[in-house]
JSON list of C-alpha atoms in Angstrom, two decimals:
[
{"chain": "A", "resi": 777, "resn": "MET", "atom": "CA", "xyz": [0.00, 0.00, 0.00]},
{"chain": "A", "resi": 778, "resn": "LYS", "atom": "CA", "xyz": [1.43, 3.38, -0.98]},
{"chain": "A", "resi": 779, "resn": "ARG", "atom": "CA", "xyz": [0.97, 6.20, 1.53]},
{"chain": "A", "resi": 780, "resn": "LYS", "atom": "CA", "xyz": [0.97, 9.90, 0.91]},
{"chain": "A", "resi": 781, "resn": "PRO", "atom": "CA", "xyz": [4.13, 11.77, 2.07]},
{"chain": "A", "resi": 782, "resn": "THR", "atom": "CA", "xyz": [2.22, 13.63, 4.78]},
{"chain": "A", "resi": 783, "resn": "THR", "atom": "CA", "xyz": [0.97, 10.33, 6.19]},
{"chain": "A", "resi": 784, "resn": "GLN", "atom": "CA", "xyz": [4.54, 9.02, 6.23]},
{"chain": "A", "resi": 785, "resn": "ALA", "atom": "CA", "xyz": [5.71, 12.14, 8.05]},
{"chain": "A", "resi": 786, "resn": "ILE", "atom": "CA", "xyz": [3.01, 11.78, 10.68]},
{"chain": "A", "resi": 787, "resn": "LEU", "atom": "CA", "xyz": [3.79, 8.09, 11.13]},
{"chain": "A", "resi": 788, "resn": "ALA", "atom": "CA", "xyz": [7.52, 8.80, 11.52]},
{"chain": "A", "resi": 789, "resn": "ALA", "atom": "CA", "xyz": [6.94, 11.50, 14.12]},
{"chain": "A", "resi": 790, "resn": "THR", "atom": "CA", "xyz": [4.45, 9.34, 16.02]},
{"chain": "A", "resi": 791, "resn": "PHE", "atom": "CA", "xyz": [6.85, 6.40, 16.07]},
{"chain": "A", "resi": 792, "resn": "ALA", "atom": "CA", "xyz": [9.61, 8.64, 17.43]},
{"chain": "A", "resi": 793, "resn": "LEU", "atom": "CA", "xyz": [7.36, 9.94, 20.20]},
{"chain": "A", "resi": 794, "resn": "VAL", "atom": "CA", "xyz": [6.32, 6.42, 21.21]},
{"chain": "A", "resi": 795, "resn": "ALA", "atom": "CA", "xyz": [9.67, 4.67, 20.89]},
{"chain": "A", "resi": 796, "resn": "LEU", "atom": "CA", "xyz": [12.10, 7.18, 22.35]},
{"chain": "A", "resi": 797, "resn": "PRO", "atom": "CA", "xyz": [11.06, 7.21, 26.01]},
{"chain": "A", "resi": 798, "resn": "ALA", "atom": "CA", "xyz": [11.75, 3.48, 26.20]},
{"chain": "A", "resi": 799, "resn": "ALA", "atom": "CA", "xyz": [15.09, 3.94, 24.48]},
{"chain": "A", "resi": 800, "resn": "ALA", "atom": "CA", "xyz": [16.05, 6.80, 26.78]},
{"chain": "A", "resi": 801, "resn": "ALA", "atom": "CA", "xyz": [15.12, 4.78, 29.86]},
{"chain": "A", "resi": 802, "resn": "SER", "atom": "CA", "xyz": [17.34, 1.90, 28.77]},
{"chain": "A", "resi": 803, "resn": "SER", "atom": "CA", "xyz": [20.23, 4.11, 27.65]},
{"chain": "A", "resi": 804, "resn": "GLY", "atom": "CA", "xyz": [21.97, 4.02, 31.00]},
{"chain": "A", "resi": 805, "resn": "ARG", "atom": "CA", "xyz": [21.62, 7.80, 31.20]},
{"chain": "A", "resi": 806, "resn": "ALA", "atom": "CA", "xyz": [21.46, 8.22, 34.90]},
{"chain": "A", "resi": 807, "resn": "GLY", "atom": "CA", "xyz": [21.69, 4.65, 36.00]},
{"chain": "A", "resi": 808, "resn": "ASP", "atom": "CA", "xyz": [22.32, 4.51, 39.65]},
{"chain": "A", "resi": 809, "resn": "PHE", "atom": "CA", "xyz": [22.66, 7.51, 41.92]},
{"chain": "A", "resi": 810, "resn": "ALA", "atom": "CA", "xyz": [24.92, 5.53, 44.27]},
{"chain": "A", "resi": 811, "resn": "ALA", "atom": "CA", "xyz": [27.23, 4.51, 41.43]},
{"chain": "A", "resi": 812, "resn": "LEU", "atom": "CA", "xyz": [27.77, 8.14, 40.42]},
{"chain": "A", "resi": 813, "resn": "ASP", "atom": "CA", "xyz": [28.21, 9.32, 44.02]},
{"chain": "A", "resi": 814, "resn": "ALA", "atom": "CA", "xyz": [31.96, 8.59, 44.05]},
{"chain": "A", "resi": 815, "resn": "ASN", "atom": "CA", "xyz": [32.63, 10.06, 47.52]},
{"chain": "A", "resi": 816, "resn": "HIS", "atom": "CA", "xyz": [29.46, 8.47, 49.01]},
{"chain": "A", "resi": 817, "resn": "ASP", "atom": "CA", "xyz": [28.29, 11.68, 50.65]},
{"chain": "A", "resi": 818, "resn": "GLY", "atom": "CA", "xyz": [24.69, 11.33, 49.45]},
{"chain": "A", "resi": 819, "resn": "TYR", "atom": "CA", "xyz": [25.02, 14.14, 46.90]},
{"chain": "A", "resi": 820, "resn": "LEU", "atom": "CA", "xyz": [26.24, 14.44, 43.35]},
{"chain": "A", "resi": 821, "resn": "SER", "atom": "CA", "xyz": [28.64, 17.25, 42.55]},
{"chain": "A", "resi": 822, "resn": "LYS", "atom": "CA", "xyz": [28.92, 18.69, 39.06]},
{"chain": "A", "resi": 823, "resn": "SER", "atom": "CA", "xyz": [32.12, 16.72, 38.52]},
{"chain": "A", "resi": 824, "resn": "GLU", "atom": "CA", "xyz": [30.46, 13.46, 39.59]},
{"chain": "A", "resi": 825, "resn": "ALA", "atom": "CA", "xyz": [27.45, 14.11, 37.36]},
{"chain": "A", "resi": 826, "resn": "GLY", "atom": "CA", "xyz": [29.85, 15.18, 34.59]},
{"chain": "A", "resi": 827, "resn": "LYS", "atom": "CA", "xyz": [30.29, 11.49, 33.76]},
{"chain": "A", "resi": 828, "resn": "LEU", "atom": "CA", "xyz": [26.93, 11.81, 32.00]},
{"chain": "A", "resi": 829, "resn": "GLN", "atom": "CA", "xyz": [27.54, 13.57, 28.70]},
{"chain": "A", "resi": 830, "resn": "GLY", "atom": "CA", "xyz": [25.32, 16.62, 28.16]},
{"chain": "A", "resi": 831, "resn": "PHE", "atom": "CA", "xyz": [23.93, 16.51, 31.72]},
{"chain": "A", "resi": 832, "resn": "ASP", "atom": "CA", "xyz": [25.15, 20.01, 32.69]},
{"chain": "A", "resi": 833, "resn": "LYS", "atom": "CA", "xyz": [22.01, 21.93, 31.78]},
{"chain": "A", "resi": 834, "resn": "ALA", "atom": "CA", "xyz": [19.74, 19.37, 33.47]},
{"chain": "A", "resi": 835, "resn": "PHE", "atom": "CA", "xyz": [21.97, 19.52, 36.55]},
{"chain": "A", "resi": 836, "resn": "SER", "atom": "CA", "xyz": [21.68, 23.31, 36.76]},
{"chain": "A", "resi": 837, "resn": "GLU", "atom": "CA", "xyz": [17.89, 23.30, 36.30]},
{"chain": "A", "resi": 838, "resn": "ALA", "atom": "CA", "xyz": [17.35, 20.57, 38.90]},
{"chain": "A", "resi": 839, "resn": "ASP", "atom": "CA", "xyz": [19.60, 22.11, 41.57]},
{"chain": "A", "resi": 840, "resn": "ALA", "atom": "CA", "xyz": [16.65, 23.69, 43.38]},
{"chain": "A", "resi": 841, "resn": "ASN", "atom": "CA", "xyz": [18.59, 25.10, 46.33]},
{"chain": "A", "resi": 842, "resn": "HIS", "atom": "CA", "xyz": [21.51, 26.24, 44.14]},
{"chain": "A", "resi": 843, "resn": "ASP", "atom": "CA", "xyz": [24.14, 24.58, 46.30]},
{"chain": "A", "resi": 844, "resn": "GLY", "atom": "CA", "xyz": [26.03, 23.12, 43.34]},
{"chain": "A", "resi": 845, "resn": "ARG", "atom": "CA", "xyz": [25.09, 19.54, 44.12]},
{"chain": "A", "resi": 846, "resn": "LEU", "atom": "CA", "xyz": [22.12, 17.24, 43.70]},
{"chain": "A", "resi": 847, "resn": "ASP", "atom": "CA", "xyz": [20.44, 15.14, 46.36]},
{"chain": "A", "resi": 848, "resn": "HIS", "atom": "CA", "xyz": [18.59, 12.02, 45.22]},
{"chain": "A", "resi": 849, "resn": "ASP", "atom": "CA", "xyz": [15.29, 13.85, 44.56]},
{"chain": "A", "resi": 850, "resn": "GLU", "atom": "CA", "xyz": [17.02, 16.58, 42.57]},
{"chain": "A", "resi": 851, "resn": "PHE", "atom": "CA", "xyz": [18.87, 13.89, 40.64]},
{"chain": "A", "resi": 852, "resn": "VAL", "atom": "CA", "xyz": [15.58, 12.22, 39.66]},
{"chain": "A", "resi": 853, "resn": "LYS", "atom": "CA", "xyz": [14.29, 15.61, 38.49]},
{"chain": "A", "resi": 854, "resn": "ALA", "atom": "CA", "xyz": [17.52, 16.20, 36.53]},
{"chain": "A", "resi": 855, "resn": "GLY", "atom": "CA", "xyz": [17.08, 12.80, 34.89]},
{"chain": "A", "resi": 856, "resn": "ALA", "atom": "CA", "xyz": [13.60, 13.75, 33.71]},
{"chain": "A", "resi": 857, "resn": "ILE", "atom": "CA", "xyz": [14.87, 17.09, 32.36]},
{"chain": "A", "resi": 858, "resn": "TYR", "atom": "CA", "xyz": [17.74, 15.33, 30.59]},
{"chain": "A", "resi": 859, "resn": "ASP", "atom": "CA", "xyz": [15.40, 12.79, 28.98]},
{"chain": "A", "resi": 860, "resn": "ARG", "atom": "CA", "xyz": [13.06, 15.55, 27.83]},
{"chain": "A", "resi": 861, "resn": "MET", "atom": "CA", "xyz": [15.96, 17.46, 26.24]},
{"chain": "A", "resi": 862, "resn": "ARG", "atom": "CA", "xyz": [17.18, 14.35, 24.42]},
{"chain": "A", "resi": 863, "resn": "LEU", "atom": "CA", "xyz": [13.66, 13.44, 23.27]},
{"chain": "A", "resi": 864, "resn": "GLY", "atom": "CA", "xyz": [13.13, 16.93, 21.89]},
{"chain": "A", "resi": 865, "resn": "LYS", "atom": "CA", "xyz": [16.30, 16.76, 19.80]},
{"chain": "A", "resi": 866, "resn": "TYR", "atom": "CA", "xyz": [15.43, 13.34, 18.43]},
{"chain": "A", "resi": 867, "resn": "VAL", "atom": "CA", "xyz": [11.86, 14.26, 17.55]},
{"chain": "A", "resi": 868, "resn": "ASP", "atom": "CA", "xyz": [13.01, 17.50, 15.93]},
{"chain": "A", "resi": 869, "resn": "ASP", "atom": "CA", "xyz": [15.38, 15.55, 13.67]},
{"chain": "A", "resi": 870, "resn": "SER", "atom": "CA", "xyz": [12.67, 13.01, 12.80]},
{"chain": "A", "resi": 871, "resn": "VAL", "atom": "CA", "xyz": [10.24, 15.76, 11.90]},
{"chain": "A", "resi": 872, "resn": "ILE", "atom": "CA", "xyz": [12.84, 17.55, 9.77]},
{"chain": "A", "resi": 873, "resn": "THR", "atom": "CA", "xyz": [13.64, 14.29, 7.94]},
{"chain": "A", "resi": 874, "resn": "ALA", "atom": "CA", "xyz": [9.94, 13.64, 7.30]},
{"chain": "A", "resi": 875, "resn": "LYS", "atom": "CA", "xyz": [9.35, 17.19, 6.04]},
{"chain": "A", "resi": 876, "resn": "VAL", "atom": "CA", "xyz": [12.34, 17.07, 3.68]},
{"chain": "A", "resi": 877, "resn": "LYS", "atom": "CA", "xyz": [11.27, 13.67, 2.32]},
{"chain": "A", "resi": 878, "resn": "ALA", "atom": "CA", "xyz": [7.72, 14.89, 1.79]},
{"chain": "A", "resi": 879, "resn": "LYS", "atom": "CA", "xyz": [8.90, 17.97, -0.11]},
{"chain": "A", "resi": 880, "resn": "LEU", "atom": "CA", "xyz": [11.27, 15.91, -2.27]},
{"chain": "A", "resi": 881, "resn": "VAL", "atom": "CA", "xyz": [8.51, 13.44, -3.16]},
{"chain": "A", "resi": 882, "resn": "ALA", "atom": "CA", "xyz": [6.13, 16.32, -3.95]},
{"chain": "A", "resi": 883, "resn": "GLU", "atom": "CA", "xyz": [8.63, 17.81, -6.41]},
{"chain": "A", "resi": 884, "resn": "GLU", "atom": "CA", "xyz": [7.52, 16.54, -9.84]},
{"chain": "A", "resi": 885, "resn": "LYS", "atom": "CA", "xyz": [11.02, 16.49, -11.35]},
{"chain": "A", "resi": 886, "resn": "LEU", "atom": "CA", "xyz": [12.44, 14.44, -8.44]},
{"chain": "A", "resi": 887, "resn": "LYS", "atom": "CA", "xyz": [9.62, 11.87, -8.13]},
{"chain": "A", "resi": 888, "resn": "GLY", "atom": "CA", "xyz": [11.44, 9.09, -10.00]},
{"chain": "A", "resi": 889, "resn": "PHE", "atom": "CA", "xyz": [14.62, 9.36, -7.94]},
{"chain": "A", "resi": 890, "resn": "ASP", "atom": "CA", "xyz": [15.42, 7.70, -4.63]},
{"chain": "A", "resi": 891, "resn": "ILE", "atom": "CA", "xyz": [17.07, 10.34, -2.47]},
{"chain": "A", "resi": 892, "resn": "SER", "atom": "CA", "xyz": [17.91, 9.32, 1.08]},
{"chain": "A", "resi": 893, "resn": "VAL", "atom": "CA", "xyz": [17.53, 11.87, 3.89]},
{"chain": "A", "resi": 894, "resn": "GLU", "atom": "CA", "xyz": [19.27, 11.69, 7.26]},
{"chain": "A", "resi": 895, "resn": "THR", "atom": "CA", "xyz": [19.17, 14.39, 9.92]},
{"chain": "A", "resi": 896, "resn": "ASP", "atom": "CA", "xyz": [21.42, 14.93, 12.92]},
{"chain": "A", "resi": 897, "resn": "HIS", "atom": "CA", "xyz": [20.97, 18.02, 15.10]},
{"chain": "A", "resi": 898, "resn": "GLY", "atom": "CA", "xyz": [19.29, 19.86, 12.24]},
{"chain": "A", "resi": 899, "resn": "ARG", "atom": "CA", "xyz": [22.00, 19.03, 9.73]},
{"chain": "A", "resi": 900, "resn": "VAL", "atom": "CA", "xyz": [20.60, 17.14, 6.74]},
{"chain": "A", "resi": 901, "resn": "LEU", "atom": "CA", "xyz": [22.53, 14.68, 4.59]},
{"chain": "A", "resi": 902, "resn": "LEU", "atom": "CA", "xyz": [21.07, 13.99, 1.16]},
{"chain": "A", "resi": 903, "resn": "SER", "atom": "CA", "xyz": [22.38, 10.97, -0.71]},
{"chain": "A", "resi": 904, "resn": "GLY", "atom": "CA", "xyz": [21.31, 9.03, -3.77]},
{"chain": "A", "resi": 905, "resn": "PHE", "atom": "CA", "xyz": [21.41, 9.38, -7.52]},
{"chain": "A", "resi": 906, "resn": "VAL", "atom": "CA", "xyz": [19.94, 11.87, -10.00]},
{"chain": "A", "resi": 907, "resn": "ASN", "atom": "CA", "xyz": [20.55, 12.34, -13.72]},
{"chain": "A", "resi": 908, "resn": "SER", "atom": "CA", "xyz": [21.49, 16.03, -13.87]},
{"chain": "A", "resi": 909, "resn": "PRO", "atom": "CA", "xyz": [23.30, 18.69, -11.85]},
{"chain": "A", "resi": 910, "resn": "GLN", "atom": "CA", "xyz": [20.12, 20.80, -11.95]},
{"chain": "A", "resi": 911, "resn": "LEU", "atom": "CA", "xyz": [18.17, 18.08, -10.12]},
{"chain": "A", "resi": 912, "resn": "ARG", "atom": "CA", "xyz": [20.90, 17.81, -7.50]},
{"chain": "A", "resi": 913, "resn": "THR", "atom": "CA", "xyz": [20.78, 21.59, -7.00]},
{"chain": "A", "resi": 914, "resn": "ARG", "atom": "CA", "xyz": [16.98, 21.51, -6.76]},
{"chain": "A", "resi": 915, "resn": "ALA", "atom": "CA", "xyz": [17.06, 18.75, -4.12]},
{"chain": "A", "resi": 916, "resn": "LEU", "atom": "CA", "xyz": [19.56, 20.76, -2.07]},
{"chain": "A", "resi": 917, "resn": "GLN", "atom": "CA", "xyz": [17.39, 23.88, -2.38]},
{"chain": "A", "resi": 918, "resn": "ILE", "atom": "CA", "xyz": [14.32, 21.98, -1.22]},
{"chain": "A", "resi": 919, "resn": "ALA", "atom": "CA", "xyz": [16.10, 20.57, 1.83]},
{"chain": "A", "resi": 920, "resn": "SER", "atom": "CA", "xyz": [17.51, 24.00, 2.71]},
{"chain": "A", "resi": 921, "resn": "SER", "atom": "CA", "xyz": [14.03, 25.53, 2.62]},
{"chain": "A", "resi": 922, "resn": "VAL", "atom": "CA", "xyz": [12.64, 23.30, 5.38]},
{"chain": "A", "resi": 923, "resn": "GLU", "atom": "CA", "xyz": [12.19, 25.00, 8.74]},
{"chain": "A", "resi": 924, "resn": "GLY", "atom": "CA", "xyz": [14.69, 23.77, 11.33]},
{"chain": "A", "resi": 925, "resn": "VAL", "atom": "CA", "xyz": [17.38, 22.75, 8.83]},
{"chain": "A", "resi": 926, "resn": "ARG", "atom": "CA", "xyz": [20.72, 24.17, 9.99]},
{"chain": "A", "resi": 927, "resn": "GLY", "atom": "CA", "xyz": [22.74, 22.91, 7.05]},
{"chain": "A", "resi": 928, "resn": "VAL", "atom": "CA", "xyz": [22.60, 20.54, 4.11]},
{"chain": "A", "resi": 929, "resn": "HIS", "atom": "CA", "xyz": [25.41, 18.17, 3.13]},
{"chain": "A", "resi": 930, "resn": "ASP", "atom": "CA", "xyz": [25.48, 16.96, -0.46]},
{"chain": "A", "resi": 931, "resn": "GLY", "atom": "CA", "xyz": [25.97, 13.25, -0.99]},
{"chain": "A", "resi": 932, "resn": "ILE", "atom": "CA", "xyz": [23.97, 13.13, -4.23]},
{"chain": "A", "resi": 933, "resn": "VAL", "atom": "CA", "xyz": [25.70, 11.62, -7.26]},
{"chain": "A", "resi": 934, "resn": "VAL", "atom": "CA", "xyz": [24.87, 12.73, -10.79]},
{"chain": "A", "resi": 935, "resn": "GLN", "atom": "CA", "xyz": [24.77, 9.71, -13.14]}
]
């Protein structure tokens, strides 16, 4: 069954929203408070929590009493903030990918070509084959026009 591009975009975004919380929970993000508490004082310092890549912003937001360390409750809150930040980035990339694919499929001149779209932190990689430099340029223009795209990398080969 062939679906319309907008249906595919909605399905991709929905899948990301449903699947990512489970993936984030199993990612070992925060793991065990006690394991991170290297000096066993019942608190996590910024350096102890620094073992978790990208946790700085969540640490700062969760440090309710601004003492530069997290107790167990603050750590749980920081974990939720961290998961929400990661989920937002992943969903944003999925939505960008879906929008770019939909626009490429909607472009009459590009319909017969299989152009792959990958997105990482708003940076889009287009790859595949087209039969003219003009079509490659058009595909790059389309991807660049999508809201949220921070850059487009060209992996398209002209045959």
